[in-house]
Amino acid sequence: MVNCSVLFSTCRPGISSAIAVASTGDVYVAGTITRSLVPKQEDIVLVKHNAAGVVQWAWVYPVAGGQNSHDRANAIAIRNITGGTEIFIAGAIEPAV
């Protein structure tokens, strides 16, 4: 489960849908958080934990706006490259109707 209280002052629980571990031991968790029920807003979230399990950073899509959106992460892949890590997330983005 994604603990969205790390990211926002108030929010509903989230669901972790994919986890990837880098060669450094860092753990990347992709999932979906529900920020509000009315209007319903679900966002994709990516959280990086270090090898000790401490949250390093979090990224949320959509970054701005997105009212009534139903966005979900379904899978994650990582690739180590010189100077960092590339992160790929697969999922669904459903804009407001």
Coordinates of N, CA and C in Angstrom, one line a residue:
M1 N 0.8 -1.2 0.0 CA 0.0 0.0 0.0 C 0.9 1.2 0.0
V2 N 0.5 2.2 -0.8 CA 1.2 3.5 -0.8 C 0.7 4.4 0.3
N3 N 1.6 4.9 1.1 CA 1.2 5.8 2.2 C 1.2 7.2 1.7
C4 N 0.0 7.6 1.3 CA 0.0 9.0 0.6 C 0.1 10.1 1.6
S5 N 0.0 9.8 2.9 CA 0.2 10.9 3.9 C 1.7 11.4 3.8
V6 N 2.6 10.6 3.2 CA 3.9 11.1 3.0 C 4.0 12.2 2.0
L7 N 3.0 12.2 1.1 CA 3.0 13.1 0.0 C 2.0 14.3 0.1
F8 N 0.9 14.1 0.8 CA -0.1 15.1 0.9 C -0.6 15.2 2.4
S9 N -1.2 16.4 2.7 CA -1.6 16.5 4.1 C -2.9 15.7 4.4
T10 N -3.7 15.5 3.4 CA -4.9 14.6 3.5 C -5.1 13.8 2.2
C11 N -5.4 12.6 2.3 CA -5.7 11.8 1.2 C -6.2 10.4 1.6
R12 N -6.8 9.7 0.7 CA -7.3 8.3 0.9 C -6.1 7.3 0.7
P13 N -6.2 6.1 1.2 CA -5.2 5.1 1.0 C -4.9 4.9 -0.5
G14 N -3.8 4.4 -0.8 CA -3.4 4.0 -2.2 C -3.2 2.5 -2.3
I15 N -2.9 2.2 -3.5 CA -2.7 0.8 -3.9 C -1.3 0.7 -4.6
S16 N -0.4 -0.1 -4.1 CA 0.8 -0.4 -4.8 C 0.6 -1.5 -5.8
S17 N 1.0 -1.2 -7.1 CA 0.7 -2.2 -8.1 C 1.9 -2.8 -8.7
A18 N 3.1 -2.2 -8.5 CA 4.3 -2.7 -9.1 C 5.5 -2.2 -8.2
I19 N 6.5 -3.1 -8.1 CA 7.7 -2.8 -7.4 C 8.9 -3.2 -8.2
A20 N 10.0 -2.4 -8.2 CA 11.2 -2.8 -8.9 C 12.4 -2.4 -8.0
V21 N 13.4 -3.3 -8.0 CA 14.6 -3.1 -7.2 C 15.8 -2.8 -8.1
A22 N 16.5 -1.7 -7.8 CA 17.7 -1.4 -8.6 C 18.9 -2.2 -8.0
S23 N 20.0 -2.3 -8.8 CA 21.2 -3.0 -8.4 C 21.8 -2.3 -7.2
T24 N 21.5 -1.1 -6.9 CA 22.0 -0.4 -5.7 C 21.2 -0.7 -4.4
G25 N 20.1 -1.4 -4.6 CA 19.2 -1.8 -3.5 C 18.0 -0.8 -3.3
D26 N 18.1 0.3 -4.1 CA 16.9 1.2 -4.0 C 15.7 0.5 -4.5
V27 N 14.5 0.9 -3.9 CA 13.3 0.2 -4.3 C 12.3 1.3 -4.8
Y28 N 11.7 1.0 -6.0 CA 10.8 1.9 -6.6 C 9.4 1.3 -6.6
V29 N 8.4 2.0 -6.1 CA 7.1 1.5 -5.9 C 6.2 2.4 -6.7
A30 N 5.4 1.8 -7.7 CA 4.4 2.5 -8.5 C 3.0 2.1 -8.0
G31 N 2.1 3.0 -8.0 CA 0.8 2.7 -7.6 C -0.2 3.8 -7.9
T32 N -1.3 3.8 -7.3 CA -2.4 4.7 -7.5 C -2.8 5.2 -6.1
I33 N -3.0 6.5 -6.0 CA -3.6 7.1 -4.8 C -4.9 7.8 -5.1
T34 N -5.8 7.9 -4.2 CA -7.0 8.6 -4.3 C -6.9 9.8 -3.5
R35 N -6.9 11.0 -4.1 CA -6.7 12.2 -3.3 C -8.1 12.8 -2.9
S36 N -9.1 12.5 -3.6 CA -10.5 12.9 -3.2 C -11.5 12.0 -3.7
L37 N -12.6 11.9 -3.0 CA -13.7 11.1 -3.5 C -14.8 11.9 -4.3
V38 N -15.0 13.2 -3.9 CA -15.9 14.0 -4.7 C -15.2 15.3 -4.9
P39 N -14.8 15.7 -6.1 CA -14.9 14.8 -7.3 C -13.8 13.7 -7.1
K40 N -14.0 12.6 -7.7 CA -13.1 11.5 -7.6 C -11.8 11.8 -8.4
Q41 N -10.7 11.7 -7.7 CA -9.4 12.0 -8.4 C -8.4 10.9 -8.0
E42 N -8.0 10.1 -8.9 CA -7.0 9.0 -8.7 C -5.8 9.4 -9.5
D43 N -4.6 9.4 -8.9 CA -3.4 9.7 -9.5 C -2.3 8.6 -9.4
I44 N -1.5 8.6 -10.4 CA -0.3 7.7 -10.4 C 0.7 8.2 -9.5
V45 N 1.3 7.4 -8.7 CA 2.4 7.8 -7.8 C 3.6 6.8 -8.0
L46 N 4.8 7.4 -7.9 CA 6.0 6.7 -7.9 C 6.8 7.1 -6.7
V47 N 7.2 6.2 -5.9 CA 8.0 6.5 -4.6 C 9.3 5.7 -4.7
K48 N 10.4 6.4 -4.4 CA 11.7 5.8 -4.3 C 12.1 5.7 -2.8
H49 N 12.5 4.5 -2.4 CA 13.0 4.2 -1.1 C 14.5 3.8 -1.3
N50 N 15.3 4.2 -0.3 CA 16.7 3.7 -0.4 C 16.7 2.3 0.2
A51 N 17.9 1.7 0.2 CA 18.1 0.3 0.6 C 17.6 0.0 2.0
A52 N 17.6 1.1 2.8 CA 17.2 1.0 4.2 C 15.7 1.2 4.4
G53 N 15.0 1.5 3.3 CA 13.5 1.7 3.3 C 13.0 3.1 3.6
V54 N 14.0 4.0 3.6 CA 13.6 5.4 3.8 C 13.2 6.1 2.5
V55 N 12.0 6.8 2.5 CA 11.5 7.5 1.3 C 12.5 8.5 0.9
Q56 N 12.9 8.5 -0.3 CA 13.9 9.5 -0.9 C 13.1 10.6 -1.6
W57 N 12.2 10.2 -2.4 CA 11.3 11.2 -3.1 C 10.1 10.5 -3.6
A58 N 9.1 11.4 -4.1 CA 7.9 10.8 -4.6 C 7.5 11.7 -5.8
W59 N 6.9 11.1 -6.8 CA 6.4 11.8 -8.0 C 4.9 11.4 -8.2
V60 N 4.1 12.4 -8.5 CA 2.7 12.2 -8.8 C 2.3 12.7 -10.1
Y61 N 1.5 11.9 -10.9 CA 0.9 12.3 -12.1 C -0.6 12.3 -12.0
P62 N -1.4 13.3 -12.3 CA -0.9 14.5 -13.0 C -0.3 15.5 -12.0
V63 N 0.7 16.2 -12.4 CA 1.3 17.2 -11.5 C 0.4 18.3 -11.1
A64 N -0.4 18.8 -12.1 CA -1.4 19.8 -11.8 C -2.7 19.5 -12.4
G65 N -3.8 20.0 -11.8 CA -5.1 19.8 -12.4 C -5.6 18.4 -12.3
G66 N -6.2 17.9 -13.3 CA -6.6 16.5 -13.4 C -7.9 16.2 -12.6
Q67 N -8.8 17.1 -12.4 CA -10.0 16.8 -11.7 C -10.8 15.7 -12.3
N68 N -11.4 14.8 -11.6 CA -12.1 13.7 -12.0 C -11.3 12.7 -12.9
S69 N -10.0 12.7 -12.7 CA -9.2 11.8 -13.5 C -9.1 10.5 -12.8
H70 N -8.9 9.4 -13.5 CA -8.8 8.1 -13.0 C -7.5 7.5 -13.6
D71 N -6.4 7.8 -13.1 CA -5.1 7.4 -13.6 C -4.5 6.3 -12.7
R72 N -4.0 5.3 -13.4 CA -3.5 4.1 -12.7 C -2.1 3.6 -13.2
A73 N -1.3 3.2 -12.3 CA 0.0 2.5 -12.7 C -0.2 1.0 -12.6
N74 N 0.2 0.3 -13.6 CA 0.1 -1.2 -13.6 C 1.4 -1.9 -13.6
A75 N 2.5 -1.3 -14.1 CA 3.7 -2.0 -14.1 C 4.9 -1.0 -14.1
I76 N 6.0 -1.5 -13.7 CA 7.2 -0.6 -13.6 C 8.4 -1.4 -14.1
A77 N 9.3 -0.8 -14.7 CA 10.6 -1.3 -15.1 C 11.7 -0.3 -14.9
I78 N 12.9 -0.7 -14.5 CA 14.0 0.2 -14.3 C 15.2 -0.3 -15.1
R79 N 16.0 0.6 -15.5 CA 17.3 0.3 -16.2 C 18.4 1.2 -15.6
N80 N 19.4 0.5 -15.2 CA 20.6 1.3 -14.7 C 21.4 1.8 -15.9
I81 N 21.7 3.1 -15.8 CA 22.5 3.7 -16.9 C 23.6 4.5 -16.2
T82 N 24.6 4.9 -16.9 CA 25.7 5.7 -16.4 C 25.1 7.0 -15.8
G83 N 25.3 7.2 -14.5 CA 24.9 8.4 -13.9 C 23.5 8.4 -13.3
G84 N 22.8 7.2 -13.4 CA 21.5 7.2 -12.8 C 20.7 6.0 -13.2
T85 N 19.4 6.1 -13.1 CA 18.4 5.0 -13.3 C 17.3 5.6 -14.2
E86 N 16.9 4.8 -15.3 CA 15.8 5.2 -16.1 C 14.6 4.4 -15.5
I87 N 13.4 5.0 -15.4 CA 12.3 4.4 -14.8 C 11.1 4.5 -15.9
F88 N 10.5 3.3 -16.1 CA 9.4 3.3 -17.0 C 8.1 2.8 -16.3
I89 N 7.0 3.5 -16.5 CA 5.8 3.1 -15.8 C 4.7 2.9 -16.9
A90 N 4.0 1.8 -16.8 CA 2.9 1.5 -17.7 C 1.6 1.6 -16.9
G91 N 0.6 2.1 -17.6 CA -0.7 2.2 -16.9 C -1.7 2.8 -17.7
A92 N -2.7 3.4 -17.1 CA -3.8 4.0 -17.9 C -4.0 5.4 -17.3
I93 N -4.3 6.3 -18.3 CA -4.6 7.7 -18.0 C -6.0 8.0 -18.6
E94 N -7.0 8.2 -17.7 CA -8.3 8.5 -18.1 C -8.7 9.9 -17.7
P95 N -8.8 10.8 -18.7 CA -9.1 12.2 -18.3 C -10.6 12.4 -17.9
A96 N -10.9 13.5 -17.3 CA -12.2 13.8 -16.9 C -13.2 13.8 -18.1
V97 N -14.4 13.4 -17.9 CA -15.4 13.3 -18.9 C -16.3 14.5 -18.8

